[in-house]
mmCIF file of N, CA, C and O in Angstrom:
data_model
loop_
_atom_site.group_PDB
_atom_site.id
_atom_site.type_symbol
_atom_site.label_atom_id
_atom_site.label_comp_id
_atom_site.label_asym_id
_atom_site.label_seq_id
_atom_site.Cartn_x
_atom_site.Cartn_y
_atom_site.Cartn_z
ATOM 1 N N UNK A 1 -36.374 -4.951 8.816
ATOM 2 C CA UNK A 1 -35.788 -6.244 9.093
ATOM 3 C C UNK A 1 -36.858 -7.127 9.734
ATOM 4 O O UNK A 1 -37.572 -6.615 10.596
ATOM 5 N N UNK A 2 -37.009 -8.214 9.444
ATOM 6 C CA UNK A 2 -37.967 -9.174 9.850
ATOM 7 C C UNK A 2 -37.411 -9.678 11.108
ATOM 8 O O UNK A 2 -36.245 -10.069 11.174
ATOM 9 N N UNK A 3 -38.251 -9.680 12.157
ATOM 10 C CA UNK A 3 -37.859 -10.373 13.330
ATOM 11 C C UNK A 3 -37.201 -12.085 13.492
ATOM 12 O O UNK A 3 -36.492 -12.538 14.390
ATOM 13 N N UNK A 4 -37.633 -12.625 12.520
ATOM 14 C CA UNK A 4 -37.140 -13.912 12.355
ATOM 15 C C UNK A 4 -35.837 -14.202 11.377
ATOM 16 O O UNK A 4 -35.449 -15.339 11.108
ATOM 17 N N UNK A 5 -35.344 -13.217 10.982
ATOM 18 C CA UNK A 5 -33.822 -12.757 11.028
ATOM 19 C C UNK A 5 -32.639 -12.132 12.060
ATOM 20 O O UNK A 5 -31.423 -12.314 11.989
ATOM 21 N N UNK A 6 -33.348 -11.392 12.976
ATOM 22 C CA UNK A 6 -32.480 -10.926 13.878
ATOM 23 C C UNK A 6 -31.606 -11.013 14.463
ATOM 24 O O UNK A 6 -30.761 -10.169 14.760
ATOM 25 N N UNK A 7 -31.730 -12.454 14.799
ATOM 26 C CA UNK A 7 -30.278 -13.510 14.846
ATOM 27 C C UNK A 7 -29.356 -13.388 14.097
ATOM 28 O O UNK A 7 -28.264 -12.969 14.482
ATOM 29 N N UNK A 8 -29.634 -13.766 12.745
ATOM 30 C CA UNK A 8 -28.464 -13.503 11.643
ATOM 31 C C UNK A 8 -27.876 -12.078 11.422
ATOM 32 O O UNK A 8 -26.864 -11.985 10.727
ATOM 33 N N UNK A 9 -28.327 -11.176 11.857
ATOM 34 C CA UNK A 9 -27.689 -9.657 11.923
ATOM 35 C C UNK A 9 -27.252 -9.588 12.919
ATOM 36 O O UNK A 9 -26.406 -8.693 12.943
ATOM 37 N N UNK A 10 -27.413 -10.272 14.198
ATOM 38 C CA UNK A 10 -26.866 -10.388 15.016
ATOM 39 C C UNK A 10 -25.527 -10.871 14.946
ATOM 40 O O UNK A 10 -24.579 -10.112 15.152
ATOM 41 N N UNK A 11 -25.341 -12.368 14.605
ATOM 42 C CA UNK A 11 -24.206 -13.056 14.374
ATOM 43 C C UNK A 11 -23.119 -12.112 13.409
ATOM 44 O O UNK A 11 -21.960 -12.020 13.816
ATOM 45 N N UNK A 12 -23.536 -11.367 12.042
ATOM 46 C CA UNK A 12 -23.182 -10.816 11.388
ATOM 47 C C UNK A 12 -22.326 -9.748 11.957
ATOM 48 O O UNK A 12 -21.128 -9.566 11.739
ATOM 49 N N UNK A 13 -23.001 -9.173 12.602
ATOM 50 C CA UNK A 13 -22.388 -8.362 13.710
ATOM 51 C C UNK A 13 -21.026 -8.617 14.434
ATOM 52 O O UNK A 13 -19.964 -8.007 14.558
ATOM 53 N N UNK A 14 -21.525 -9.737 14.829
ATOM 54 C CA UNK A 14 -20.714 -9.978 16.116
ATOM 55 C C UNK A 14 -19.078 -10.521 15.184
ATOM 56 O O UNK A 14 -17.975 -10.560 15.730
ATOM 57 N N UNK A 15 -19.316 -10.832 13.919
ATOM 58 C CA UNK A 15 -17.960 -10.947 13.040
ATOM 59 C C UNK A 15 -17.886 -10.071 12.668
ATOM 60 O O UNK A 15 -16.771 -9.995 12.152
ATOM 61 N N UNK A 16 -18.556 -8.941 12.522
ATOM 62 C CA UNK A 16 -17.547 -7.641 12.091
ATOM 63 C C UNK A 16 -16.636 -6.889 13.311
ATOM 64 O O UNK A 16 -15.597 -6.256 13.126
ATOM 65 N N UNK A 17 -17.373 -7.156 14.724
ATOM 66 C CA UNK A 17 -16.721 -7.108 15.646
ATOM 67 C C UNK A 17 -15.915 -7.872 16.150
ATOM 68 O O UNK A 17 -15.490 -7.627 17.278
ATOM 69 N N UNK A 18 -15.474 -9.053 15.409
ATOM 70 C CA UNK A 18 -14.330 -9.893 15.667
ATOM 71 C C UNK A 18 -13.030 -9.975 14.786
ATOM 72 O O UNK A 18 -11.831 -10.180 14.977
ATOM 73 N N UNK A 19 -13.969 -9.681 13.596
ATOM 74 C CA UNK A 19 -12.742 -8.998 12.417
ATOM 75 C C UNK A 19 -12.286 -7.479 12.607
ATOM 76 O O UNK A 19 -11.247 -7.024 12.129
ATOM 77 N N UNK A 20 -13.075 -6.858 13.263
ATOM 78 C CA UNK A 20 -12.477 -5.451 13.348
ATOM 79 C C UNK A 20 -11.401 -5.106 14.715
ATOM 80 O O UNK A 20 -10.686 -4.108 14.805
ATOM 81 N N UNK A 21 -11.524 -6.342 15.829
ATOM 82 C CA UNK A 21 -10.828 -6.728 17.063
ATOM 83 C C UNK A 21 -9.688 -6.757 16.585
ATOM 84 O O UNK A 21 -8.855 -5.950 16.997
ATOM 85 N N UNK A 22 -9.321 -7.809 15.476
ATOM 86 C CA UNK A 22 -8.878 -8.420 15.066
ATOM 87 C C UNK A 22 -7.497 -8.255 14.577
ATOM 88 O O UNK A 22 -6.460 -8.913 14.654
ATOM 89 N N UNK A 23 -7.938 -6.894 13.929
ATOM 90 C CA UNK A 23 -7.097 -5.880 12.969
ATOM 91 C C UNK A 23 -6.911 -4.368 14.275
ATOM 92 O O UNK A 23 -6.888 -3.151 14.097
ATOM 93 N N UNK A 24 -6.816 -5.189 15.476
ATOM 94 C CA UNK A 24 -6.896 -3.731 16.193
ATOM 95 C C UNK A 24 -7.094 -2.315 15.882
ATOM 96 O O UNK A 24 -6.332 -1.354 15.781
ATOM 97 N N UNK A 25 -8.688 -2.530 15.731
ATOM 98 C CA UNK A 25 -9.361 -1.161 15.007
ATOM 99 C C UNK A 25 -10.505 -0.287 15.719
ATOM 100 O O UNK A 25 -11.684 -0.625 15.816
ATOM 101 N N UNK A 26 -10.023 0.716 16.125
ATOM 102 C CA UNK A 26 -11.579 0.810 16.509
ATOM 103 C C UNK A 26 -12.829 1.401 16.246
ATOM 104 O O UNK A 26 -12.588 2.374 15.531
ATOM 105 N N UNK A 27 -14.159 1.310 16.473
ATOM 106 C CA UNK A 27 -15.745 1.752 15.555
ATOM 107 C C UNK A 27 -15.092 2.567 14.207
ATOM 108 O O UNK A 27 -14.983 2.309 13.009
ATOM 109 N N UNK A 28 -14.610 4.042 15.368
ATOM 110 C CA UNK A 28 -14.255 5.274 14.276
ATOM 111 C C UNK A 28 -13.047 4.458 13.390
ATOM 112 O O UNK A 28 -13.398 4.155 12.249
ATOM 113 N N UNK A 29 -11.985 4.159 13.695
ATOM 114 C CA UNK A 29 -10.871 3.910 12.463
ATOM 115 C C UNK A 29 -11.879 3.263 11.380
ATOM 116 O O UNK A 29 -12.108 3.807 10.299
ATOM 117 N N UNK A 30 -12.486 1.980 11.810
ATOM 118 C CA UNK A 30 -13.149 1.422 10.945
ATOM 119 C C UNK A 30 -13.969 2.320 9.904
ATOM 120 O O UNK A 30 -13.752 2.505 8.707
ATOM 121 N N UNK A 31 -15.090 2.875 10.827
ATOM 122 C CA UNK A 31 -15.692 3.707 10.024
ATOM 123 C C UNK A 31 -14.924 4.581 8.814
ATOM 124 O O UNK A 31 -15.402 4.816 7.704
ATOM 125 N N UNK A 32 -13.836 4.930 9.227
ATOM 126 C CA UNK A 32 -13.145 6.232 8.288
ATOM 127 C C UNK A 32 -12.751 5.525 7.247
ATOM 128 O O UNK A 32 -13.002 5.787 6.071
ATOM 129 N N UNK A 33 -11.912 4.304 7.800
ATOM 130 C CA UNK A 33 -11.393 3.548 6.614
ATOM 131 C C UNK A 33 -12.232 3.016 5.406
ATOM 132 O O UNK A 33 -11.743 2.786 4.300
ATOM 133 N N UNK A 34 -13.630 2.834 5.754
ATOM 134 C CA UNK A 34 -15.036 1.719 5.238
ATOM 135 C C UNK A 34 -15.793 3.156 3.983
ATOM 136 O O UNK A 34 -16.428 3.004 2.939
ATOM 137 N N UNK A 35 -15.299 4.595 4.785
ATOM 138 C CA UNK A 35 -16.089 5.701 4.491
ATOM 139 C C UNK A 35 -17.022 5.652 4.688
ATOM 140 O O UNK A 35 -17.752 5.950 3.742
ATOM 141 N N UNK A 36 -17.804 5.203 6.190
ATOM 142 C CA UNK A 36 -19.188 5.508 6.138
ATOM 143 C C UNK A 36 -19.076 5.704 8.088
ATOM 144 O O UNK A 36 -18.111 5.270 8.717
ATOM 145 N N UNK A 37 -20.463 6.548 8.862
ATOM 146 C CA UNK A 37 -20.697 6.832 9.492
ATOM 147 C C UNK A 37 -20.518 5.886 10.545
ATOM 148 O O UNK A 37 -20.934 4.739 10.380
ATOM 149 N N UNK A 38 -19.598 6.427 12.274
ATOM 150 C CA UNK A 38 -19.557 5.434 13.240
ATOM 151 C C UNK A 38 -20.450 5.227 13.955
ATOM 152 O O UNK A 38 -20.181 4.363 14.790
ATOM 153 N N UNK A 39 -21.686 5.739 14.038
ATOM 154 C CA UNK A 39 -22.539 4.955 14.514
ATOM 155 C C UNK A 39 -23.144 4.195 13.511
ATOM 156 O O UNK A 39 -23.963 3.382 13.941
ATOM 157 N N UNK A 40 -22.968 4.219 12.176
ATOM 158 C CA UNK A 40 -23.482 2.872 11.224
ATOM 159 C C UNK A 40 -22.856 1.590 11.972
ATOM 160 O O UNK A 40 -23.337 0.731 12.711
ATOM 161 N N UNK A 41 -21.513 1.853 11.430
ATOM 162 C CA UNK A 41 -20.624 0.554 11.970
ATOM 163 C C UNK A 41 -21.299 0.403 13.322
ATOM 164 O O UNK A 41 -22.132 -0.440 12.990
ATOM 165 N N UNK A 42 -21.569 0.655 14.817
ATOM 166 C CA UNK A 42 -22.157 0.295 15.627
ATOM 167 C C UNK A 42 -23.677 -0.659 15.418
ATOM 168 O O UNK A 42 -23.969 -1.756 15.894
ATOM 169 N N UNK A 43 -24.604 0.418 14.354
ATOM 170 C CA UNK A 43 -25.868 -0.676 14.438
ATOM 171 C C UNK A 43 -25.430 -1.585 13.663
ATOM 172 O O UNK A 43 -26.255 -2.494 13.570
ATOM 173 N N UNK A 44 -24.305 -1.793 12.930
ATOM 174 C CA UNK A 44 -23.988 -2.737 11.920
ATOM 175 C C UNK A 44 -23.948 -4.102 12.996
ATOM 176 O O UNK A 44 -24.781 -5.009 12.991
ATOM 177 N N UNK A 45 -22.848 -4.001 13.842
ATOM 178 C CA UNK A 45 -21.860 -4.923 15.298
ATOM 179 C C UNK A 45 -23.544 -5.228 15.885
ATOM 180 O O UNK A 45 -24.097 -6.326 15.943
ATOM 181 N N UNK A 46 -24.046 -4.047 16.232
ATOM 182 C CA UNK A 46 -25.300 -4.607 17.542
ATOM 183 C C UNK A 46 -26.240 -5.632 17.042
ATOM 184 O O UNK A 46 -26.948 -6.398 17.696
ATOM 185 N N UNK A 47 -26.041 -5.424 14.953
ATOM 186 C CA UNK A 47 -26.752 -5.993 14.183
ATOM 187 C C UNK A 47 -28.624 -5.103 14.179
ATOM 188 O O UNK A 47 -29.591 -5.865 14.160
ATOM 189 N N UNK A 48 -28.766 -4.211 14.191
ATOM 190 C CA UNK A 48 -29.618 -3.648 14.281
ATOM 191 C C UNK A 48 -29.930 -3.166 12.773
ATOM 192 O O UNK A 48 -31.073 -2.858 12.437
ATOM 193 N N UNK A 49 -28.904 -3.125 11.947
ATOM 194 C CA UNK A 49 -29.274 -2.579 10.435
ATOM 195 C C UNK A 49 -28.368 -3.773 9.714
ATOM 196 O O UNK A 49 -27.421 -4.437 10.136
ATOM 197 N N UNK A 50 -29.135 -3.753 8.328
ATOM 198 C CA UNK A 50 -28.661 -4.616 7.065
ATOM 199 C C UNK A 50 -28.020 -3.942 6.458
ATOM 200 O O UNK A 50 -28.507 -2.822 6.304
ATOM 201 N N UNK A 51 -26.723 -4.172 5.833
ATOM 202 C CA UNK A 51 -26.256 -3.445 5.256
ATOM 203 C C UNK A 51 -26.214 -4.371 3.239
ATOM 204 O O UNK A 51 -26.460 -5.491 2.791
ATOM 205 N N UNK A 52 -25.770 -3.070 2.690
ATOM 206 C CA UNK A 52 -25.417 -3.446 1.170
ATOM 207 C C UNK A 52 -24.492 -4.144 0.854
ATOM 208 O O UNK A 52 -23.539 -4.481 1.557
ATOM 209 N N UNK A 53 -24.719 -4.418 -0.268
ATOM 210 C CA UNK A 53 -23.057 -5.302 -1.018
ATOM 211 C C UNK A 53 -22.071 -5.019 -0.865
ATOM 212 O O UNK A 53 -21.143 -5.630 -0.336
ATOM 213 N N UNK A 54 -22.155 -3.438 -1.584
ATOM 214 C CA UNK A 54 -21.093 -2.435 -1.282
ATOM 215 C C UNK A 54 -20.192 -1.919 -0.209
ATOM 216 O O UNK A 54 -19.076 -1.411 -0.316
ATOM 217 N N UNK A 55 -21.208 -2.258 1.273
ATOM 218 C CA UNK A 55 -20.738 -1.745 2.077
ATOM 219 C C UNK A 55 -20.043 -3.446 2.756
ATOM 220 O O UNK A 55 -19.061 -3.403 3.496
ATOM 221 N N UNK A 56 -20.595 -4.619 2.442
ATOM 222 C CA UNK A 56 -19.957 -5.375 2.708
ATOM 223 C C UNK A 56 -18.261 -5.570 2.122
ATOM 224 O O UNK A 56 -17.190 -5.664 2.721
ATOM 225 N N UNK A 57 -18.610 -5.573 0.776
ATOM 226 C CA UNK A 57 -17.396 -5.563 0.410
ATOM 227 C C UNK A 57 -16.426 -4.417 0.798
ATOM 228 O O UNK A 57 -15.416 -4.987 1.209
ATOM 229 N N UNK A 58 -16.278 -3.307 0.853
ATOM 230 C CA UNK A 58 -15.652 -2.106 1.314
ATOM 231 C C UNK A 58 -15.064 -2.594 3.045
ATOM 232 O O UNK A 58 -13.877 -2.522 3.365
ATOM 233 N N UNK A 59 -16.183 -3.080 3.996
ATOM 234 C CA UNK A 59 -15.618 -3.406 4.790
ATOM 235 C C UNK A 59 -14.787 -5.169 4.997
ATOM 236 O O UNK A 59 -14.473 -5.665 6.079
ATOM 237 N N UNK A 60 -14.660 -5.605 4.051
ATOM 238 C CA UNK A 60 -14.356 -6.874 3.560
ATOM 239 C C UNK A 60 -12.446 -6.331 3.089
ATOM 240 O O UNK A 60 -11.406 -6.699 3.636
ATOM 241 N N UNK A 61 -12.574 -5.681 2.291
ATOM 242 C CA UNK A 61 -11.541 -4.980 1.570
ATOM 243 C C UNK A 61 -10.765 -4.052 2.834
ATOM 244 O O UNK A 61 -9.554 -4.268 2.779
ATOM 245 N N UNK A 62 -11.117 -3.097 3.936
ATOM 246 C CA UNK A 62 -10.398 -3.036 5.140
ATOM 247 C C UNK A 62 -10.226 -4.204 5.881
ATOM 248 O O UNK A 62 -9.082 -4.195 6.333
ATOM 249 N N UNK A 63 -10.740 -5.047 6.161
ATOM 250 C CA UNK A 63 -10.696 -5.736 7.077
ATOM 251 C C UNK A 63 -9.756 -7.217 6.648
ATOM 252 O O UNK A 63 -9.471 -8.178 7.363
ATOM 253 N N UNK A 64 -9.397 -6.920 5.060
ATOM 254 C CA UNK A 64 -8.484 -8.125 4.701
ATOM 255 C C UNK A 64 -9.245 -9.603 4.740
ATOM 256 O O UNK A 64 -8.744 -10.721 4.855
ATOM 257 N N UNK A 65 -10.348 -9.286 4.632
ATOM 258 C CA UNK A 65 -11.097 -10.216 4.739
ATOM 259 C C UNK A 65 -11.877 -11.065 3.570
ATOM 260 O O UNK A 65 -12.235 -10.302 2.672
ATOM 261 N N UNK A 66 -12.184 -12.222 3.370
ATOM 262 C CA UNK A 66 -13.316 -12.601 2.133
ATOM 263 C C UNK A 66 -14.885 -12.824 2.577
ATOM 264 O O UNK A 66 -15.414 -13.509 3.453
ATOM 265 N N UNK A 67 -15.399 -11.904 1.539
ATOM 266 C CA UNK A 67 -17.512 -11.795 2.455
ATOM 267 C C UNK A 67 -17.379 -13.017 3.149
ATOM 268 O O UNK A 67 -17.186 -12.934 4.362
ATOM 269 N N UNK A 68 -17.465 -14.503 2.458
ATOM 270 C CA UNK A 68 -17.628 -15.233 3.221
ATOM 271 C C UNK A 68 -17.544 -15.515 4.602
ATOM 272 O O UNK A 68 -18.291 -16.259 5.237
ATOM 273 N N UNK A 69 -16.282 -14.668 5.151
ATOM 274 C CA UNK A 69 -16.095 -14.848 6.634
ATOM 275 C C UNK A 69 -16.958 -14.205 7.640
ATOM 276 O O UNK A 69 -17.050 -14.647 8.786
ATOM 277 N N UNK A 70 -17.704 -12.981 7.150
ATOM 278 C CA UNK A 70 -18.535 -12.176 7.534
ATOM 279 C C UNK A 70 -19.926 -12.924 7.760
ATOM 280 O O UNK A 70 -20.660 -12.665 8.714
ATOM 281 N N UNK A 71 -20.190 -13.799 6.866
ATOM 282 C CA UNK A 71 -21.288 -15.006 6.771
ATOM 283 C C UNK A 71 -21.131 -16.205 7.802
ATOM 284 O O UNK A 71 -22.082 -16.768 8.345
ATOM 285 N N UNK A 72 -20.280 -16.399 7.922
ATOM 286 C CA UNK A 72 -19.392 -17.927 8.569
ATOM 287 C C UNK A 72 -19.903 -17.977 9.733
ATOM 288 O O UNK A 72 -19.197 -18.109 10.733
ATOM 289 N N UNK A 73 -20.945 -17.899 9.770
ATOM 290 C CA UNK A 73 -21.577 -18.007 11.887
ATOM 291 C C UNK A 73 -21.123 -18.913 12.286
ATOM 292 O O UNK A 73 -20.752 -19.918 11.680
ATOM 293 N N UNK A 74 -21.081 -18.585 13.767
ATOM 294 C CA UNK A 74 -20.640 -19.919 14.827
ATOM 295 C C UNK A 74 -22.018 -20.395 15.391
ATOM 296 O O UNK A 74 -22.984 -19.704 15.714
ATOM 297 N N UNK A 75 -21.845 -21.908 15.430
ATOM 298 C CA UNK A 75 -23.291 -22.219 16.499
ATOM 299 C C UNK A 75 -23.127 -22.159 17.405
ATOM 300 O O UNK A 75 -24.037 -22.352 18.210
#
């Protein structure tokens, strides 16, 4: 990850942790539901890792959500 992105994985983050609040869920439910590892979902939130299409959409599809909202930063 390029340092002059970090922000944006950051923010990214911080809406999967507002969509996953959201849906009163927590790391692990998420994780189980998404099928992938709970400390992923963690560096996902801290924004420390990029994730795939796949895994966007999958957690898009639990979370009742459209990608876009996952994108939708706040300033």
């Amino acid at each position: 990850m390029k340092a002059e992105y970090k922000n944006l994985y950051e923010q990214f983050g911080l809406n999967v942790v507002y969509y996953r609040k959201r849906k009163k869920l927590t790391q692990l439910q998420l994780a189980e539901l998404a099928e992938i590892d709970r400390s992923h979902i963690s560096a996902i939130e801290l924004g420390k890792v990029g994730v795939s299409f796949d895994v966007v959409f999958k957690l898009c599809e639990v979370l009742d959500i459209k990608p876009k909202e996952l994108f939708d930063f706040r300033d």
